[in-house]
Short mmCIF file of C-alpha atoms in Angstrom, two decimals:
data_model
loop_
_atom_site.label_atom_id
_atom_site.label_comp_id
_atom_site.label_asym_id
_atom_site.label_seq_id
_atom_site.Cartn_x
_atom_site.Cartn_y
_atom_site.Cartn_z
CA UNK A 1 -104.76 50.15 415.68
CA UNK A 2 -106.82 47.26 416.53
CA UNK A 3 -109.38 47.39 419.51
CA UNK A 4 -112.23 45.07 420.91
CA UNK A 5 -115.36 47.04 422.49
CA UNK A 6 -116.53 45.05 426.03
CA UNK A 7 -120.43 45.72 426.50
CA UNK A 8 -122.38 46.90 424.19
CA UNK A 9 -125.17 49.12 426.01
CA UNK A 10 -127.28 51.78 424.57
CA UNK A 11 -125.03 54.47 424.09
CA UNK A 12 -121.94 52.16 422.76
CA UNK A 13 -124.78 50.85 420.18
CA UNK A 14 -125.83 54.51 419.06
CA UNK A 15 -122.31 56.37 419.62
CA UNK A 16 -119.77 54.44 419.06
CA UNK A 17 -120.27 51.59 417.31
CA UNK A 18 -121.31 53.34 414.16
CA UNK A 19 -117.56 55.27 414.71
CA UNK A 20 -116.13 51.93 413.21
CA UNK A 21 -118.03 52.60 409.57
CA UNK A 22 -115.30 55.15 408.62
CA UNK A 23 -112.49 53.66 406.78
CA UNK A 24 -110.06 56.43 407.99
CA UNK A 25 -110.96 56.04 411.75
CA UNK A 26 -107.67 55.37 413.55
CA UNK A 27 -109.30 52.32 415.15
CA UNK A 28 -110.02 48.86 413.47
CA UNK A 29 -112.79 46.97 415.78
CA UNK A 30 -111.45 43.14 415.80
CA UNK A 31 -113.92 41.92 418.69
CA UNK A 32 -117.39 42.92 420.56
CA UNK A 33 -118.54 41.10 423.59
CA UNK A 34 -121.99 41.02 424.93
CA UNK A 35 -124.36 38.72 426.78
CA UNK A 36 -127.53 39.78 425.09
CA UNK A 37 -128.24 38.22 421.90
CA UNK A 38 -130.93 40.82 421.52
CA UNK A 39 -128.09 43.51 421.60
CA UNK A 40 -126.09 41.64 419.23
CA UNK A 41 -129.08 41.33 416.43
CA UNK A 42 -129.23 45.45 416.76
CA UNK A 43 -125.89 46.17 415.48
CA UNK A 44 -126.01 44.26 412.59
CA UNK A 45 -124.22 47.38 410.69
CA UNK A 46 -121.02 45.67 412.21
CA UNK A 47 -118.60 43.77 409.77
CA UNK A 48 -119.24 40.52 409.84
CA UNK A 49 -115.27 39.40 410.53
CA UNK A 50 -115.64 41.15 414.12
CA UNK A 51 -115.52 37.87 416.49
CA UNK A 52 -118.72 38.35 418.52
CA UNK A 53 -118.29 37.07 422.18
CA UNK A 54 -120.80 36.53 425.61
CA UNK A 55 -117.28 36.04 427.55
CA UNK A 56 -115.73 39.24 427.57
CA UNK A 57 -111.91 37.04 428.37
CA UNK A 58 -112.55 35.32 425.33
CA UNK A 59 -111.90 38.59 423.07
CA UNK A 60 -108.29 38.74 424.67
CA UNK A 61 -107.33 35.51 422.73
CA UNK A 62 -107.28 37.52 419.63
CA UNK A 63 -103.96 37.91 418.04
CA UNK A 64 -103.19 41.73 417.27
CA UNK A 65 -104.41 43.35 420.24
CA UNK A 66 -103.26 47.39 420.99
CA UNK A 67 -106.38 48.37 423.39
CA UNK A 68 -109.92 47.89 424.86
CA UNK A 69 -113.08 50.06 425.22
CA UNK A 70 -114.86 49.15 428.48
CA UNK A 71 -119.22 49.90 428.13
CA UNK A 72 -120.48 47.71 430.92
CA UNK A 73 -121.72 49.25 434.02
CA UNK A 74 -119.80 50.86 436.47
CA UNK A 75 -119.20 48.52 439.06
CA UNK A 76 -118.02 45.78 436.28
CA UNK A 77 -115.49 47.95 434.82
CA UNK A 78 -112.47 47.37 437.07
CA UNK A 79 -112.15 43.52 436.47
CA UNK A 80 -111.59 44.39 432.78
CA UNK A 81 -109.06 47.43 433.41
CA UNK A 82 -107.26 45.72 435.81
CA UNK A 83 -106.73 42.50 433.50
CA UNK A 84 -106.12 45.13 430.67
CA UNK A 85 -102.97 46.64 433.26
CA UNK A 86 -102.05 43.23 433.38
CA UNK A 87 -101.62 42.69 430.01
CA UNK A 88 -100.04 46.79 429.44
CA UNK A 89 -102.85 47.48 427.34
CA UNK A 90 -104.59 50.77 427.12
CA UNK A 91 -107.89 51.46 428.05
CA UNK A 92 -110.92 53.91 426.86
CA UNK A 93 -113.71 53.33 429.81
CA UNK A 94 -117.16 54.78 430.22
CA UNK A 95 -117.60 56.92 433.20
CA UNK A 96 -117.05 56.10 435.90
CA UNK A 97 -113.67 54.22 435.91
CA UNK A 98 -114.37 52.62 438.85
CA UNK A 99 -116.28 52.97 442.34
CA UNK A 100 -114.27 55.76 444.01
CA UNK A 101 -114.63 54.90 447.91
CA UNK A 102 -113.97 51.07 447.43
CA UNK A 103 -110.36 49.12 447.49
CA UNK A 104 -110.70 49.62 443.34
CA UNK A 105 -109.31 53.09 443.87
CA UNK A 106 -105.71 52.42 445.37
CA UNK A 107 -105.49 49.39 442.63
CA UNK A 108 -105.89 52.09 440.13
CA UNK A 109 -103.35 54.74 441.41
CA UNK A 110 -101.20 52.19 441.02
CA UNK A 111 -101.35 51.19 437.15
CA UNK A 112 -98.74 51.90 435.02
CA UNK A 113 -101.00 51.95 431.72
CA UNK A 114 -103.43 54.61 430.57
CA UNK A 115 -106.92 54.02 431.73
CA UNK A 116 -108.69 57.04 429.77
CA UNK A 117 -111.91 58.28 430.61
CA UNK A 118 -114.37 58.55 427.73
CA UNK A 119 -116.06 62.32 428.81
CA UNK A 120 -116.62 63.13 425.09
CA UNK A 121 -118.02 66.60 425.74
CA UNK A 122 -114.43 68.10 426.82
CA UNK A 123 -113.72 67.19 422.71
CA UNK A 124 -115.88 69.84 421.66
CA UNK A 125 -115.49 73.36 420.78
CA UNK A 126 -118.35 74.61 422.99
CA UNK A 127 -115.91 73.34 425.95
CA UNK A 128 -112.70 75.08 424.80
CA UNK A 129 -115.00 78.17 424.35
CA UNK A 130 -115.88 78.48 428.25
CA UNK A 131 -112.56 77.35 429.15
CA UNK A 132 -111.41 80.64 427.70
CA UNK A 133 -113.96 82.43 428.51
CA UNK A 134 -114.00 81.59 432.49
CA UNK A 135 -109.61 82.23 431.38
CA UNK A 136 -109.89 85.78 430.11
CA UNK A 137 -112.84 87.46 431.96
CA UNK A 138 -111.46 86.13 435.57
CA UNK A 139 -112.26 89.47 437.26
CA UNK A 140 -115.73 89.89 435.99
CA UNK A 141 -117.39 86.56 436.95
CA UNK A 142 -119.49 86.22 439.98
CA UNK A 143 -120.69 82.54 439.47
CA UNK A 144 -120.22 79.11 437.37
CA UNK A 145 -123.23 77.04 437.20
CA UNK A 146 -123.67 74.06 435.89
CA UNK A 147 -126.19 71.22 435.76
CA UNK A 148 -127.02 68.12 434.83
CA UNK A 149 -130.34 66.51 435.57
CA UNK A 150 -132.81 64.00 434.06
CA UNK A 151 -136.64 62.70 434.66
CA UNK A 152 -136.79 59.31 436.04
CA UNK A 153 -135.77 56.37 434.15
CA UNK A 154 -137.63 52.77 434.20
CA UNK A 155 -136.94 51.36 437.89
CA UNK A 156 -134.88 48.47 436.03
CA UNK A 157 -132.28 50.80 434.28
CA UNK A 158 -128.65 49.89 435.46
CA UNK A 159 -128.20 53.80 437.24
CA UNK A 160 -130.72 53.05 439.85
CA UNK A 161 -128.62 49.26 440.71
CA UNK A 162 -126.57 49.58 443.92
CA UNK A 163 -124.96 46.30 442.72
CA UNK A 164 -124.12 47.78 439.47
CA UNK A 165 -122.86 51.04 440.80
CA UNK A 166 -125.84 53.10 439.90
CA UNK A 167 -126.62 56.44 441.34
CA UNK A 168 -126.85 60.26 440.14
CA UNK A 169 -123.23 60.85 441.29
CA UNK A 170 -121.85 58.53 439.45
CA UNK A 171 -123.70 59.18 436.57
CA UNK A 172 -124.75 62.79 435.62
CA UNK A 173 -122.79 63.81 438.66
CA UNK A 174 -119.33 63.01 437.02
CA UNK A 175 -119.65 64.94 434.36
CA UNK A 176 -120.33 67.84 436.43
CA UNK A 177 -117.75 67.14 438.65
CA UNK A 178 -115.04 66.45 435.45
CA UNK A 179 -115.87 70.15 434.22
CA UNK A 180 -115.98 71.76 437.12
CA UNK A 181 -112.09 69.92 437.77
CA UNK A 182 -110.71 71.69 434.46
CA UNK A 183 -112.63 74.97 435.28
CA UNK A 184 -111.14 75.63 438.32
CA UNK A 185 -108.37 76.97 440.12
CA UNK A 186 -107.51 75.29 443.88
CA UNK A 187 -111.20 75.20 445.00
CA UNK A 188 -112.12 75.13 448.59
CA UNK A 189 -115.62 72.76 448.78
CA UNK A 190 -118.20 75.09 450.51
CA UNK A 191 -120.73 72.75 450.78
CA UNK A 192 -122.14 69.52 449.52
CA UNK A 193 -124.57 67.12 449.76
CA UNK A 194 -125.85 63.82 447.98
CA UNK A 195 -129.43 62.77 448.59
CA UNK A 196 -131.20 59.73 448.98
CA UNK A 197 -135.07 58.32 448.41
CA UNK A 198 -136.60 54.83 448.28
CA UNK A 199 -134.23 53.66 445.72
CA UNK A 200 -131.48 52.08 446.33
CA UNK A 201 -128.83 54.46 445.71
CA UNK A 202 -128.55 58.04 445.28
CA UNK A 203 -130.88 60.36 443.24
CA UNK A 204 -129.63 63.86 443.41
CA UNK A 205 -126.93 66.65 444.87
CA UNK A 206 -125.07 69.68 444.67
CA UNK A 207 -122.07 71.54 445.66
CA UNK A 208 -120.86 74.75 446.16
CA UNK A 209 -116.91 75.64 445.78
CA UNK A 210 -115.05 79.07 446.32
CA UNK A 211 -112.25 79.21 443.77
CA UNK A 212 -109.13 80.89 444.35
CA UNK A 213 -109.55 83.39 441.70
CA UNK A 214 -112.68 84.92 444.06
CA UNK A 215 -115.66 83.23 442.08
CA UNK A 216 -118.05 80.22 443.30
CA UNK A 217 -118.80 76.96 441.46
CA UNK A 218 -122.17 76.04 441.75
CA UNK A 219 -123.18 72.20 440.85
CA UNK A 220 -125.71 69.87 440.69
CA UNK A 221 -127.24 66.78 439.24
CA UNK A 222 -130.02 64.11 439.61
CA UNK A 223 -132.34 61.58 438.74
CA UNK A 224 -136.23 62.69 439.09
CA UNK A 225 -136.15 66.24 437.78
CA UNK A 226 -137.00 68.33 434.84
CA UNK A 227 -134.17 67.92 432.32
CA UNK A 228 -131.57 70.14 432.57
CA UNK A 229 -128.11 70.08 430.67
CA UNK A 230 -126.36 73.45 430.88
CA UNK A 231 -123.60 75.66 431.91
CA UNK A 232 -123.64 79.55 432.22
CA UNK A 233 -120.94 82.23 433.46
CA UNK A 234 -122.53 84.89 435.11
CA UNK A 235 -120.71 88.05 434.81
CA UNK A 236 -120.78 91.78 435.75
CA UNK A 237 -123.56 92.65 433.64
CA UNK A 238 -124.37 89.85 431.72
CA UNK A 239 -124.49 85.57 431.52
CA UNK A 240 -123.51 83.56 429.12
CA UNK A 241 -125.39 80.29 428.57
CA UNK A 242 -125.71 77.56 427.02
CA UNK A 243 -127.78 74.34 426.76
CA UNK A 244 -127.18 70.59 425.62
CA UNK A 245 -123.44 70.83 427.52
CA UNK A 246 -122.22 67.24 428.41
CA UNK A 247 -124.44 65.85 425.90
CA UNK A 248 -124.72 66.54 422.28
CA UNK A 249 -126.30 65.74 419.51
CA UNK A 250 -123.30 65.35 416.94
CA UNK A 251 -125.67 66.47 413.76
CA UNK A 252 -126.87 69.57 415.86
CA UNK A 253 -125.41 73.23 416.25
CA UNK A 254 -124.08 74.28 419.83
CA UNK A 255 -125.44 77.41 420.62
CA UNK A 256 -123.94 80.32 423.49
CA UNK A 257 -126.81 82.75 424.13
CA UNK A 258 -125.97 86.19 425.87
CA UNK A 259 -128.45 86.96 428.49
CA UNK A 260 -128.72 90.50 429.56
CA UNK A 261 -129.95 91.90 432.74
CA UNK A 262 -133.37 92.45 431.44
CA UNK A 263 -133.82 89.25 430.58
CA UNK A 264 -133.52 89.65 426.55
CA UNK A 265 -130.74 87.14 424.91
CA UNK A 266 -128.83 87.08 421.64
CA UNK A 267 -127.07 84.26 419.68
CA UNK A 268 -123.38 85.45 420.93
CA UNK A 269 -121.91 82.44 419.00
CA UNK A 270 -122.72 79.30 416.80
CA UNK A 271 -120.90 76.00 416.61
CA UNK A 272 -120.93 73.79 413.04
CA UNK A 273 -122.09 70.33 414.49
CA UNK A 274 -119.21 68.45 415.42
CA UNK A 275 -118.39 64.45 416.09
CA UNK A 276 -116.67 64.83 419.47
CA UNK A 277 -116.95 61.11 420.05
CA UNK A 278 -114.45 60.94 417.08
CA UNK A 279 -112.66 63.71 418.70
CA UNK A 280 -112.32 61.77 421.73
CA UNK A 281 -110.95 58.86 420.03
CA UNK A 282 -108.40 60.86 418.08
CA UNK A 283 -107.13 62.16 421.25
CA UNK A 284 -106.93 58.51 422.78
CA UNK A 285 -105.10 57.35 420.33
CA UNK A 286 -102.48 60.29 419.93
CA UNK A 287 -102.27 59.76 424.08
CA UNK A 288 -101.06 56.22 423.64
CA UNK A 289 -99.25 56.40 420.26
CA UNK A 290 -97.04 58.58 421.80
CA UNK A 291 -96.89 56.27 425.24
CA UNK A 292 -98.53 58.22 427.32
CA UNK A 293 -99.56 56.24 430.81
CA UNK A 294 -100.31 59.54 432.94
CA UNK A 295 -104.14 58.82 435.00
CA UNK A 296 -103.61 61.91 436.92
CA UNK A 297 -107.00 63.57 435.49
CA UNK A 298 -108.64 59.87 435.83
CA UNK A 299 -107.50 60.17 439.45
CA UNK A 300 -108.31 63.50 440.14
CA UNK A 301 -111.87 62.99 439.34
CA UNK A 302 -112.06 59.47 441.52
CA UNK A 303 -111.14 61.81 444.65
CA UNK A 304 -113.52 64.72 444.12
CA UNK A 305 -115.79 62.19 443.58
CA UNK A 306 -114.98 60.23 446.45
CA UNK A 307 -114.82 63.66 448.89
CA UNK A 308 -118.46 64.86 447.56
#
């Protein structure tokens, strides 16, 4: 299946890129676009026959077409979905699709293709393992927490660029937010708030929810803090937590420690290392190979965004 990759930031150069190298991915990369010619003399690992483009309209010339993945900034990324729904072809975006709160959102509802959000954490086994955990111990649990913070970046990286659609929210906050959607159960927000500074967009928040099972969801993410990357489960008379959550390390082990009351922890369980970007992609491309066009996760996650 043939796809062109539009941008080509820091994480599409490290992550995904490099996914191309393997003869039996399912994908064949036919076209990159990017307006750096810096950027393009760092992935030189790329096969030569890839057409290399500034224009990212260009790439759609190319006979043999079956889908796009979209690495530009946020606010860019719905002028090349929507020409994509235009032309019924499938899409794997960074988050976030789009800017929630604007006139993008409605456009989006709309689309009859599948616009797929790349959160490549969910295609790990660490996230099926809380998924069952928060499944079969229900009645014991008396909190989900889960965070997602960094230090401060240089004042010219893209997440602190209104124009860009920068901000925590839309950037460590989503993938909060996208966990905490397949967590729970009907959750009633509680409380939430999304702070400002000096910069030009947002730098922090949390959020509290009451799920219907009788447990809380406790979030939060932000720009400016120590790093944090986590979930736990605290239960009756233990938690279960673990580190490096929403992002992994693919040649590193994924760890769930068992902390007791006293404050002593054990290894409860050990993941093998595991490529979920390639997991992601696999799942993509069994999604549209089988003509799947449903956005209703993609759409769910626009509206908690937009109500936090």
């Amino acid at each position: 299946m043939n796809i062109i990759v539009v941008g080509c930031g820091y994480h599409a150069r490290k992550n995904i890129l490099p996914l191309f190298k393997n003869e039996h991915f399912p994908f064949r990369l036919i076209g990159l676009q990017t307006r750096s010619k810096e950027k393009l003399g760092q992935i030189s690992f790329v096969d030569k026959k890839v057409l290399r483009h500034y224009e990212w309209r260009a790439l759609f010339n190319l006979t043999a077409l079956d889908c796009v993945y979209v690495a530009l900034p946020n606010a860019m990324h719905f002028d090349v979905i929507n020409f994509c729904s235009d032309r019924n072809l499938p899409i794997i975006c960074e988050k976030s699709l789009i800017i929630p709160w604007s006139e993008q959102f409605e456009k989006l509802k709309k689309m009859k293709v599948r616009v797929f959000e790349a959160f490549m954490y969910r295609y790990h086994p660490l996230f099926d393992f809380y998924s069952e955990l928060i499944k079969s111990k229900v009645s014991k649990i008396k909190c989900v927490r889960m965070k997602f913070e960094i230090p401060h970046l240089d004042n010219s990286n893209i997440r602190y660029s209104e124009k860009l659609g920068g901000g925590a929210l839309l950037d460590v906050g989503a993938y909060v937010i996208n966990a905490f959607l397949h967590y729970s159960q009907k959750p009633k927000l509680l409380k939430a708030q999304v702070n400002f500074s000096k910069l030009p967009v947002d730098i922090d928040g949390d959020a509290i929810f009451l799920d219907a099972r009788g447990f809380n969801f406790c979030l939060s993410w932000g720009f400016g803090k120590e790093y944090a990357n986590e979930i736990s489960v605290e239960l009756e008379d233990y938690t279960l937590k673990s580190e490096r959550f929403f992002s992994k390390d693919v040649t590193k082990r994924s760890i769930v420690r068992k902390i007791l009351k006293n404050s002593n922890s054990i290894v409860l369980k050990s993941f093998d290392p595991v490529n979920h970007f390639e997991k992601m992609f696999e799942q993509f491309h069994s999604e549209i190979t089988l003509g799947k066009n449903s956005n209703i996760l993609e759409i769910q996650q626009m509206e908690m965004l937009d109500l936090i």
